[in-house]
Amino acid sequence: MWLACLFPLASEAQVSADRVEADPARMLEQRHTVSVAPASLLEVLGVLRAQTGIRFIYSPSSLPADQLVEISADNESLALILDRLFEPIHIEYERIGRQIALRWSPPAQRKAYTQTIRGTVIDHDTQAPLVGANVVVASLDPFRGASTDEQGNFEIPGLPLGRHALIVQYIGFEPAHVSQLLLTAGKELVLDIALIPSPVTMEMVLVSDAPDLMVPLNEAATVSARSFSVEQTQRYAASISDPARMAQSFSGVSRAEDDLLNEVIVRGQSPKYTVWQLEGIEIPNPNHFGDGGHSSGGISMFSANVLTYSDFLSGAFPAEYGNALAGVFDLNMRKGNSERSEYTIGVGSLGLEGTMEGPIGSRGGSYLLNYRYSTLGLLADFNIIPNDIIAYEDLAFKFHLPTRKLGVFTFFGLGGTSYFHDKETSITCNCVNPPFSDSDLKEADEGDEKKGVIGISNFLPLSSTSFLKTTVAAFGKSELESTYVQARPINNEKINADEEWEKEQGVRAKVRFAYRPNERHLMEAGISGSLLWLTYQFRTRDFDPYAPWTYQIYVNEPVHMGRGFLQWTYRPNTRLTFNAGVHSTYFSVNKERTFEPRLGIKWQLAQDKTLSFGTGIHSQIEPFGIYLLENTRQDSIPFSNRDLQLSKSWHNVLAFEKIFPGDTRFRSEVYYNYGYDIPVSDLPGSTFSTINTYFLFNVYASSLGLTNAGTTTNYGLDLSLEKLFSNGYYFMLNGSLFDAKYSTIDGNRFPSRYNTRFMTNLVTGVEFNMGRQKRDVLGINARILFGGGNRYTPLEVTQLDNGVNIRLNTTRRYSEQLTPYFRVDFSTNYTFNKPFLTHQIYLDVQNVIHRKNDGFLEYDIKKQSLSVIPQLGILPTLGYRLTF
């Protein structure tokens, strides 16, 4: 109903009746010149009354009084001015005599083709909500916006669909510029925005054009770090919503050795030296089809529907991060929608997916659930992937539960299973007097994997300047991979000939404390501990199905480790930032304690130029089974690896950054990393080093005694020019030149397995608004990769009377390279926005030109010649997604 409660406005401005048209019926036709900067709705109404003489009648409690609006009109009719002012915020008006009555349509009655952006603005350092922060939709003309309430929450309803950018301002804090936000009809956009305190009290906040999405969420990361969004994982060609595959496009990251994998090779270092964190705590390798001791796999267990803004770090990490030598994925799961239930359903060549989210309780709690099930049999049937059967499923969830006095509790979890079965091939049996011929024998590999993590965290504000966060998580993984022989004459019985089993389970806890005495200083401290139960088994029958098992290793024992850090951030002024800290690790197997100092400096040379430097010592525990491996047999040389120290590396990075108008950034980094205490074989003349091990059982199979006599050197230059999405397009062009070598117990130096020497990427894409109302979106994306080929060790083939002898020429370990790698990826998607629904059809094609790059070398005994095994050809992924 229309409300007739008169609210006095601008009482200090006395207006005369002669400024209002004598004939009330023509009042809306009267022309005015009005200009009001962004301000609250009530303030704008007061200015309008003062400048036009128009009185407004309404109930103050029924209007979005704090909504930020602006208006600018030059000799325009009052009707047009009011339309432009009220329509975006869903206020209807009606002339009643010489007054204008106002009525607001609440968000529940929103138009089908508009959407809401809402969220929370907090202090980056203390996580406290910021009351009265201004959030402006800078992509609209005129601007729209809102102010945050006592809980730091804001809501901007009735926004048109499409791309938007936000500017968030608060006195005493550096402004934030959040771009690349896509509003669709089927889902609200919920954001958590953290502002960094400014060391200088400012009367006015200036907003720069710096593309803040490229800046890491962790302020202490001064070099070799960037944030990334879920939208990038969905947009980059061939990323298939996988953060690891997307990271392969970043500067300093090389492509995977195998097109099937999503390895993250940072600056020529092994993928196993990249670790994963979820909700601030380290987790097991979150990838399906991952080999033991590795940090990657074929397909990520993370759906893009559950992630929010996260960080990727590639060197000189701040003191908070430990147990990593190459890279860190610091992932965050988003909160579910706390005000309305929303659903997403997807189906495609990778399987089925469903997501649901919604509110819990009355204090802003929410839930988020995601489940995926996939079978890639169709791709195998068309010989696109070299497997007979490959399937996986996973589940992720997060419950966000604020309380009145005990802070915020969060329950989170991620888990999944996967299974593969390779196509069978004929083999020759080494059996003694077998009851069948070789033509009756088939060989195949199969694997079964289960892994997951479930945790609870509590965020407790201690005061307006400090907080305590506690996280406890239980985790586990079991990986069984076997090679079996199948003989048709004995009922096709599968007889395992080689079996590798790895099982890890445990509990990890972490406590983090932060205190900010003033705007210039931030003190942080944390401690974490892990208790694990480990089981490793590697046994073989030398492909003879009638032979007894030979155990290479069997280990079953508990292990515990602890870590802690202290970190101080000092901002003497707006141009300088210092980060100093120390990290420490304790490992129960070898009783070692590390001391790892870290330092980072960031100097703002000008508003658009930054110089940064980072240095520090880092350590990492090798796969646990390496330390537990020992040999006490009387018929061989006894050894034990339990006294091995942690692998270590000294990182040094110097970076320069230049910001250009239009959300574009140029960044260059030169780095030098020196690794030491690297485990290598203790046998003189050996060229074995753990930095080249692809998976844990490489070490088991060789039964190697190891010593910390190895070193590594990694140095190079990373260049990147990147434009965030704006004006309908984006691009990223980067290149890396690097060298990676290692030394053995004899001091001999060799190229490392991952020393491909160079890598270049071009990632780009455009979007077009489609349809009669321009509400639909067509996206086209491409990626071009060009880099050095895989490295290999030459073979020596010697002719013998009864055949050939094939051996690696280890004096030239990884001295050769296959032909350079070149690949073109392509993706396209079409988004249909219908009333309260969003449909999306997408096609993602890896290697669209079907170029089969060189993969690996293999010696064909029958042909007595070397042959190159190619990598994958074209790999298409087609899907449909519905959000409502």
XYZ file of C-alpha atoms in Angstrom, residues 105-716:
612
model
C 9.743 -3.501 -4.093
C 11.885 -5.775 -1.879
C 14.510 -8.137 -3.379
C 12.124 -11.095 -3.115
C 10.015 -9.353 -5.765
C 13.009 -8.614 -7.997
C 12.693 -8.674 -11.731
C 13.519 -11.934 -13.486
C 16.368 -10.369 -15.449
C 18.167 -8.654 -12.585
C 20.384 -10.066 -9.874
C 21.933 -9.257 -6.496
C 25.530 -8.738 -5.391
C 26.046 -8.954 -1.657
C 28.710 -9.992 0.762
C 30.918 -8.937 3.650
C 33.742 -6.383 3.966
C 36.359 -7.160 6.619
C 39.725 -5.964 7.896
C 42.386 -8.071 6.162
C 44.632 -8.225 9.237
C 42.137 -8.797 12.071
C 39.207 -10.240 10.069
C 36.908 -7.802 11.919
C 33.846 -6.503 10.004
C 34.085 -2.945 8.687
C 30.979 -0.887 9.415
C 30.055 1.824 6.935
C 32.359 0.773 4.100
C 31.167 1.985 0.700
C 30.706 -0.615 -2.043
C 30.142 0.884 -5.486
C 29.310 -0.909 -8.753
C 31.769 0.995 -10.932
C 30.641 -0.710 -14.137
C 27.296 1.128 -14.138
C 26.599 4.667 -15.255
C 25.351 6.158 -13.014
C 27.063 4.285 -10.169
C 25.096 2.028 -7.819
C 26.180 0.902 -4.407
C 25.563 0.309 -0.722
C 27.147 0.727 2.717
C 27.990 -2.118 5.082
C 25.980 -2.704 8.266
C 27.175 -3.573 11.790
C 28.225 -7.071 10.655
C 30.094 -5.708 7.645
C 27.403 -6.989 5.279
C 26.197 -5.214 2.159
C 23.588 -5.933 -0.498
C 23.049 -4.334 -3.903
C 19.869 -5.736 -5.500
C 18.368 -5.209 -8.929
C 21.590 -5.148 -10.913
C 21.495 -5.859 -14.641
C 22.961 -9.166 -15.782
C 26.448 -9.239 -17.235
C 29.963 -8.211 -16.234
C 30.526 -5.880 -13.304
C 33.349 -4.329 -11.287
C 33.245 -3.159 -7.671
C 35.170 -0.444 -5.862
C 35.256 -0.828 -2.072
C 36.338 2.159 0.063
C 36.800 2.762 3.769
C 38.615 5.605 5.524
C 41.974 4.399 6.845
C 42.146 1.443 4.471
C 43.487 0.956 0.991
C 40.648 0.700 -1.544
C 39.918 -2.573 -3.345
C 39.021 -2.945 -6.991
C 37.218 -6.241 -7.691
C 36.640 -6.930 -11.373
C 35.599 -9.811 -13.646
C 32.339 -10.399 -11.765
C 29.721 -12.172 -13.862
C 26.061 -11.853 -12.851
C 23.647 -14.468 -14.169
C 19.902 -14.876 -13.669
C 20.165 -18.180 -11.807
C 22.546 -17.285 -8.987
C 23.288 -14.413 -6.637
C 26.887 -13.313 -6.287
C 28.173 -13.498 -2.704
C 31.614 -11.998 -1.960
C 34.015 -11.727 0.961
C 36.218 -8.636 0.513
C 39.203 -7.892 2.778
C 40.672 -4.380 2.935
C 44.286 -3.715 3.925
C 44.842 -0.982 6.557
C 46.712 2.086 5.361
C 49.590 3.282 7.567
C 48.592 6.884 6.830
C 45.284 8.345 7.957
C 43.637 9.794 4.885
C 40.825 12.282 4.618
C 40.092 11.142 1.091
C 40.585 7.755 -0.550
C 41.912 7.622 -4.079
C 41.075 4.615 -6.215
C 43.770 3.455 -8.610
C 43.315 1.339 -11.704
C 45.545 -1.418 -10.321
C 44.124 -4.850 -11.194
C 43.720 -6.134 -7.640
C 42.741 -9.638 -8.767
C 46.396 -10.220 -9.643
C 47.493 -9.320 -6.090
C 47.738 -12.296 -3.681
C 45.229 -12.523 -0.850
C 48.124 -13.080 1.569
C 49.638 -9.629 1.991
C 52.906 -11.101 3.305
C 53.627 -12.676 -0.108
C 55.680 -9.889 -1.713
C 57.016 -11.852 -4.729
C 56.138 -14.847 -6.903
C 52.503 -14.903 -5.812
C 49.117 -14.114 -7.299
C 45.471 -14.760 -6.629
C 43.143 -16.449 -9.069
C 39.395 -16.704 -9.370
C 37.049 -19.591 -10.012
C 35.980 -17.866 -13.193
C 39.516 -18.135 -14.565
C 39.531 -21.900 -13.994
C 36.315 -22.080 -16.016
C 37.378 -19.634 -18.720
C 40.949 -20.601 -19.624
C 40.946 -23.035 -22.535
C 41.729 -26.669 -21.542
C 41.562 -25.847 -17.831
C 38.244 -27.740 -17.415
C 37.624 -25.927 -14.095
C 40.860 -27.343 -12.634
C 43.120 -24.924 -10.670
C 46.242 -26.978 -11.463
C 45.603 -27.029 -15.229
C 44.860 -23.306 -15.116
C 48.137 -22.657 -13.254
C 50.054 -24.210 -16.152
C 49.326 -20.941 -17.976
C 51.040 -18.792 -15.335
C 54.508 -17.377 -15.747
C 57.203 -19.646 -14.318
C 55.076 -22.786 -14.615
C 55.864 -25.407 -17.247
C 53.388 -27.745 -18.867
C 52.944 -31.302 -17.644
C 55.241 -34.059 -18.901
C 52.147 -36.038 -19.881
C 49.041 -34.504 -21.449
C 46.847 -36.691 -19.243
C 48.218 -35.183 -16.032
C 47.822 -31.794 -14.387
C 51.370 -31.555 -13.074
C 52.494 -28.149 -11.839
C 56.198 -27.856 -12.667
C 57.431 -24.625 -11.054
C 60.701 -23.208 -12.374
C 62.055 -26.610 -13.422
C 61.371 -28.300 -10.074
C 59.583 -31.587 -9.500
C 55.778 -31.418 -9.174
C 56.061 -33.295 -5.874
C 57.561 -30.141 -4.320
C 54.257 -28.259 -4.745
C 51.892 -28.596 -1.789
C 48.180 -27.962 -1.281
C 46.410 -26.113 1.509
C 42.662 -25.998 2.106
C 41.115 -23.571 4.594
C 44.627 -22.805 5.852
C 45.717 -26.398 6.578
C 47.872 -28.762 4.499
C 45.973 -31.614 2.818
C 46.963 -34.718 0.833
C 47.273 -34.511 -2.949
C 43.690 -33.507 -3.992
C 43.799 -35.134 -7.439
C 42.346 -38.310 -8.818
C 44.767 -40.856 -10.341
C 47.796 -39.499 -8.484
C 50.861 -41.669 -8.038
C 52.369 -42.272 -4.602
C 54.622 -39.435 -3.439
C 53.333 -37.040 -6.080
C 51.276 -33.838 -5.773
C 49.364 -34.099 -9.042
C 47.084 -36.477 -10.918
C 44.795 -36.758 -13.889
C 41.767 -34.813 -12.610
C 41.324 -32.399 -9.711
C 38.964 -33.339 -6.885
C 37.952 -29.673 -6.624
C 34.928 -28.520 -8.548
C 34.907 -24.885 -9.586
C 31.473 -24.656 -7.957
C 32.983 -24.864 -4.443
C 36.062 -22.619 -4.688
C 36.444 -18.889 -4.221
C 39.427 -16.553 -4.637
C 42.653 -18.424 -3.827
C 46.425 -17.915 -3.973
C 49.174 -19.592 -5.971
C 52.778 -19.026 -4.838
C 55.860 -20.040 -6.823
C 58.828 -19.001 -4.663
C 60.211 -17.145 -1.621
C 57.120 -17.910 0.455
C 56.330 -15.917 3.619
C 56.944 -17.606 6.970
C 53.391 -18.904 7.249
C 54.019 -21.551 4.579
C 56.197 -24.585 5.156
C 56.962 -28.047 3.807
C 57.233 -26.749 0.213
C 60.219 -26.198 -2.086
C 58.534 -25.235 -5.365
C 54.948 -24.011 -5.103
C 51.907 -23.623 -2.853
C 48.203 -23.753 -3.718
C 46.386 -21.953 -0.891
C 42.765 -22.789 -1.694
C 39.590 -21.459 -0.089
C 36.107 -22.909 -0.297
C 33.361 -20.362 -0.648
C 30.436 -20.004 1.736
C 27.013 -21.068 0.587
C 24.268 -18.510 0.036
C 22.964 -17.547 3.482
C 19.671 -16.046 2.261
C 18.247 -18.294 -0.453
C 18.611 -21.847 -1.737
C 20.383 -22.282 -5.070
C 21.198 -25.309 -7.211
C 23.497 -26.209 -10.091
C 23.243 -29.343 -12.225
C 25.821 -30.304 -14.832
C 26.173 -33.138 -17.328
C 28.864 -33.740 -19.919
C 31.504 -36.028 -21.315
C 33.292 -35.952 -17.932
C 30.188 -37.136 -16.080
C 27.522 -35.709 -13.786
C 27.706 -32.958 -11.172
C 25.301 -31.428 -8.670
C 25.671 -28.489 -6.275
C 23.253 -27.244 -3.651
C 23.546 -24.421 -1.141
C 21.378 -22.387 1.141
C 20.835 -20.810 4.570
C 21.125 -22.460 7.990
C 19.620 -20.837 11.080
C 18.989 -17.154 11.606
C 22.537 -15.837 12.168
C 23.795 -15.939 8.596
C 24.785 -19.601 8.530
C 24.935 -21.531 5.277
C 25.700 -24.891 3.712
C 27.386 -25.880 0.439
C 27.426 -29.415 -1.031
C 28.918 -30.642 -4.307
C 28.975 -34.172 -5.727
C 30.495 -35.435 -8.992
C 30.388 -38.826 -10.655
C 32.221 -39.577 -13.874
C 33.086 -42.391 -16.215
C 35.347 -41.648 -19.152
C 34.489 -44.823 -21.026
C 33.235 -42.862 -24.029
C 36.609 -41.199 -24.495
C 38.284 -44.608 -24.197
C 35.935 -46.135 -26.783
C 37.075 -43.540 -29.313
C 40.750 -44.143 -28.388
C 41.077 -40.569 -27.131
C 42.576 -41.787 -23.848
C 44.691 -44.964 -23.546
C 42.569 -46.657 -20.886
C 39.880 -49.301 -21.018
C 38.040 -48.135 -17.914
C 38.505 -44.902 -15.978
C 36.014 -43.578 -13.433
C 35.919 -41.345 -10.374
C 33.570 -39.668 -7.919
C 34.041 -37.034 -5.251
C 32.165 -35.043 -2.628
C 32.939 -31.600 -1.181
C 31.076 -29.652 1.496
C 31.290 -26.606 3.730
C 29.027 -25.536 6.592
C 29.449 -21.954 7.797
C 27.969 -21.466 11.297
C 28.350 -18.095 13.072
C 27.586 -17.986 16.813
C 26.878 -15.162 19.204
C 29.852 -15.543 21.580
C 32.000 -18.425 20.338
C 32.977 -17.009 16.959
C 32.409 -18.720 13.617
C 32.573 -22.492 13.195
C 33.263 -24.041 9.815
C 32.881 -27.717 8.896
C 34.519 -28.659 5.623
C 35.435 -31.794 3.737
C 36.700 -33.194 0.464
C 36.915 -36.840 -0.566
C 36.779 -39.124 -3.532
C 37.515 -42.475 -5.121
C 38.939 -43.351 -8.521
C 39.603 -46.486 -10.533
C 41.398 -47.199 -13.811
C 42.051 -50.254 -15.943
C 44.457 -50.151 -18.865
C 43.887 -52.018 -22.085
C 45.352 -55.511 -22.064
C 48.445 -56.295 -24.116
C 50.139 -59.578 -25.034
C 53.325 -60.489 -23.125
C 56.015 -63.142 -22.995
C 56.003 -65.288 -19.861
C 59.175 -65.995 -17.923
C 57.524 -69.009 -16.331
C 59.254 -72.398 -15.989
C 57.428 -75.051 -18.118
C 54.173 -73.073 -18.341
C 51.039 -75.066 -19.346
C 50.193 -72.524 -22.039
C 51.791 -70.570 -24.827
C 52.723 -66.891 -24.833
C 49.793 -66.126 -27.106
C 47.486 -67.065 -24.238
C 48.909 -64.410 -21.891
C 47.681 -60.851 -21.477
C 48.988 -58.123 -19.199
C 47.276 -54.973 -17.877
C 47.555 -52.373 -15.127
C 44.761 -51.334 -12.813
C 44.530 -48.983 -9.878
C 42.144 -48.186 -7.045
C 42.446 -44.984 -5.040
C 40.591 -43.465 -2.080
C 41.441 -40.215 -0.323
C 39.812 -37.465 1.667
C 39.975 -34.847 4.408
C 37.347 -33.666 6.877
C 37.859 -30.793 9.280
C 36.437 -28.212 11.641
C 37.728 -24.699 12.253
C 36.820 -21.955 14.663
C 37.469 -18.264 14.074
C 37.336 -16.374 17.375
C 37.752 -12.575 17.512
C 39.600 -11.750 20.732
C 39.276 -7.988 20.308
C 39.011 -5.417 17.533
C 42.745 -5.901 16.889
C 43.323 -9.652 17.292
C 41.871 -13.069 16.539
C 42.541 -16.758 17.070
C 41.822 -19.413 14.448
C 41.923 -23.118 15.304
C 41.604 -25.926 12.761
C 41.552 -29.688 13.257
C 41.347 -32.097 10.330
C 41.452 -35.857 9.835
C 42.715 -37.170 6.526
C 43.597 -40.374 4.780
C 44.484 -41.911 1.457
C 44.883 -45.402 0.074
C 46.448 -46.090 -3.316
C 46.672 -49.614 -4.738
C 48.203 -50.156 -8.168
C 48.906 -53.562 -9.620
C 50.017 -55.253 -12.797
C 48.290 -58.550 -13.407
C 48.704 -61.455 -15.819
C 45.632 -63.083 -17.274
C 45.867 -66.607 -18.789
C 42.968 -67.812 -20.938
C 43.580 -71.567 -20.351
C 43.051 -71.155 -16.615
C 39.602 -69.524 -16.739
C 40.952 -66.055 -17.439
C 42.060 -65.823 -13.818
C 43.714 -62.536 -12.933
C 46.995 -63.197 -11.129
C 48.774 -60.157 -9.746
C 52.402 -60.043 -10.769
C 53.370 -56.662 -9.348
C 51.625 -54.740 -6.551
C 52.175 -51.334 -4.997
C 50.145 -50.209 -2.006
C 50.392 -46.955 -0.100
C 48.221 -45.979 2.836
C 48.438 -42.823 4.937
C 46.010 -41.603 7.543
C 46.257 -39.141 10.342
C 45.150 -36.032 12.201
C 46.467 -32.514 11.757
C 45.795 -29.459 13.941
C 46.747 -25.807 13.505
C 46.378 -22.711 15.677
C 46.988 -19.223 14.241
C 47.059 -15.968 16.188
C 47.154 -12.447 14.731
C 47.506 -9.111 16.529
C 47.632 -5.609 15.038
C 48.659 -2.971 17.611
C 48.291 -0.197 15.029
C 48.081 0.401 11.282
C 51.836 -0.032 10.775
C 52.427 -3.351 12.510
C 50.909 -6.829 12.221
C 52.175 -9.718 14.336
C 51.264 -13.324 13.474
C 52.171 -16.656 15.022
C 51.095 -20.204 14.385
C 51.775 -23.775 15.397
C 50.641 -27.030 13.831
C 51.130 -30.714 14.524
C 50.456 -33.941 12.638
C 50.149 -37.543 13.738
C 50.186 -40.081 10.900
C 49.943 -43.824 10.526
C 51.797 -45.059 7.445
C 51.673 -48.347 5.559
C 53.741 -49.005 2.428
C 53.951 -52.287 0.591
C 55.755 -53.086 -2.637
C 55.921 -56.695 -3.776
C 56.552 -58.446 -7.078
C 56.569 -61.841 -8.750
C 58.644 -60.811 -11.753
C 55.602 -61.370 -13.995
C 55.586 -65.092 -13.178
C 52.065 -65.929 -11.936
C 53.323 -69.108 -10.261
C 56.194 -67.602 -8.285
C 55.941 -66.569 -4.622
C 55.789 -62.906 -3.693
C 59.049 -61.056 -3.145
C 58.638 -58.118 -0.763
C 60.758 -55.123 -1.669
C 59.366 -53.147 1.252
C 56.745 -53.433 3.954
C 56.441 -50.619 6.479
C 53.724 -50.012 9.039
C 54.393 -47.448 11.776
C 53.314 -44.050 13.175
C 55.079 -40.767 12.378
C 54.562 -37.311 13.830
C 55.737 -33.864 12.853
C 55.326 -30.302 14.064
C 55.654 -26.855 12.517
C 55.549 -23.308 13.756
C 56.046 -19.773 12.472
C 56.439 -16.169 13.605
C 55.824 -13.303 11.188
C 55.974 -9.528 11.428
C 54.588 -7.151 8.799
C 55.718 -3.528 9.029
C 54.305 -0.708 6.877
C 56.116 2.528 7.786
C 54.265 4.392 5.030
C 52.139 3.742 1.966
C 55.186 3.017 -0.213
C 57.110 0.454 1.856
C 56.153 -2.938 3.243
C 58.511 -5.260 5.156
C 57.728 -8.872 5.971
C 60.110 -10.776 8.220
C 59.626 -14.127 9.865
C 60.881 -17.570 10.649
C 59.463 -21.039 10.045
C 60.479 -24.208 11.882
C 59.774 -27.915 11.286
C 60.282 -30.992 13.467
C 60.206 -34.522 11.986
C 60.070 -37.503 14.331
C 61.739 -40.058 12.027
C 65.125 -38.306 11.925
C 64.595 -36.012 14.956
C 65.549 -33.006 12.813
C 64.541 -29.435 13.621
C 64.847 -26.742 10.964
C 65.259 -22.972 11.316
C 64.080 -21.139 8.202
C 64.335 -17.314 8.182
C 62.294 -15.408 5.577
C 62.332 -11.773 4.404
C 60.229 -9.826 1.921
C 60.365 -6.153 0.875
C 57.922 -4.274 -1.342
C 58.706 -0.733 -2.495
C 56.111 1.354 -4.340
C 58.340 3.411 -6.631
C 55.317 5.269 -8.010
C 51.575 4.755 -8.169
C 52.057 2.414 -11.137
C 55.514 0.905 -10.421
C 56.590 -1.572 -7.739
C 59.922 -3.203 -6.905
C 59.903 -6.311 -4.684
C 62.446 -8.701 -3.211
C 62.064 -11.978 -1.368
C 64.561 -14.379 0.167
C 64.415 -17.256 2.593
C 65.250 -20.820 3.515
C 62.635 -23.498 2.817
C 62.491 -27.195 3.624
C 60.309 -30.121 2.663
C 59.842 -33.659 3.879
C 60.281 -36.109 1.024
C 57.561 -38.778 0.612
C 57.496 -40.510 4.000
C 58.276 -43.948 2.585
C 61.719 -42.795 1.448
C 62.781 -42.241 5.073
C 61.313 -45.556 6.221
C 63.002 -47.605 3.498
C 65.736 -49.883 4.814
C 67.397 -53.133 3.777
C 68.603 -55.660 6.349
C 68.886 -58.719 4.087
C 72.092 -60.717 4.412
C 72.455 -61.225 0.646
C 72.750 -57.510 -0.153
C 74.332 -54.352 1.198
C 72.367 -53.231 4.295
C 71.214 -49.622 4.521
C 68.740 -47.385 6.310
C 67.375 -43.986 5.238
C 65.979 -43.029 8.646
C 68.758 -40.525 9.286
C 68.065 -38.554 6.086
C 67.575 -34.851 6.680
C 64.842 -32.745 5.087
C 65.479 -31.393 1.583
C 66.168 -27.645 1.643
C 66.357 -24.702 -0.729
C 67.437 -21.055 -0.504
C 65.093 -18.886 -2.603
C 65.964 -15.432 -3.949
C 63.572 -13.432 -6.143
C 63.712 -9.843 -7.464
C 60.535 -8.557 -9.123
C 59.449 -5.423 -10.979
C 55.842 -4.562 -11.782
C 54.323 -1.869 -13.970
C 50.582 -1.130 -14.054
C 49.026 0.226 -17.246
C 45.573 1.749 -17.701
C 42.862 -0.693 -18.617
C 43.510 -3.452 -16.035
C 46.861 -4.405 -17.591
C 50.024 -5.379 -15.762
C 53.595 -6.145 -16.785
C 55.665 -8.178 -14.366
C 59.229 -9.485 -14.510
C 60.966 -11.735 -11.993
C 64.548 -12.941 -11.886
C 65.290 -15.737 -9.426
C 68.010 -18.017 -8.116
C 67.251 -21.060 -5.959
C 69.984 -23.181 -4.421
C 68.934 -26.577 -3.077
C 70.947 -28.582 -0.593
C 70.592 -31.683 1.598
C 68.944 -33.312 -1.415
C 68.780 -37.135 -1.080
C 70.931 -38.919 -3.676
C 72.246 -42.459 -3.967
C 75.158 -43.233 -1.654
C 76.800 -45.472 -4.290
C 79.827 -43.872 -5.998
C 79.169 -43.283 -9.679
C 75.382 -43.287 -9.262
C 73.377 -40.477 -10.857
C 70.176 -41.066 -8.857
C 68.527 -38.100 -7.112
C 65.073 -37.898 -5.570
C 64.363 -34.671 -7.458
C 63.862 -36.797 -10.587
C 61.657 -39.498 -9.068
C 58.275 -39.575 -10.729
C 56.640 -41.511 -7.922
C 57.536 -43.115 -4.635
C 58.034 -46.664 -5.884
C 60.899 -45.596 -8.161
C 62.940 -45.536 -4.978
C 61.474 -48.754 -3.596
C 62.145 -50.704 -6.772
C 65.802 -49.674 -6.756
C 66.244 -50.422 -3.021
C 68.536 -47.447 -2.757
C 70.466 -46.249 0.242
C 70.364 -42.459 0.215
C 72.475 -39.633 1.589
C 71.993 -35.831 1.789
C 74.961 -35.072 -0.476
C 72.946 -33.715 -3.429
C 72.433 -30.111 -4.501
C 70.313 -28.283 -7.079
C 70.470 -24.926 -8.844
C 67.460 -23.304 -10.479
C 67.721 -19.843 -11.987
C 65.849 -17.963 -14.661
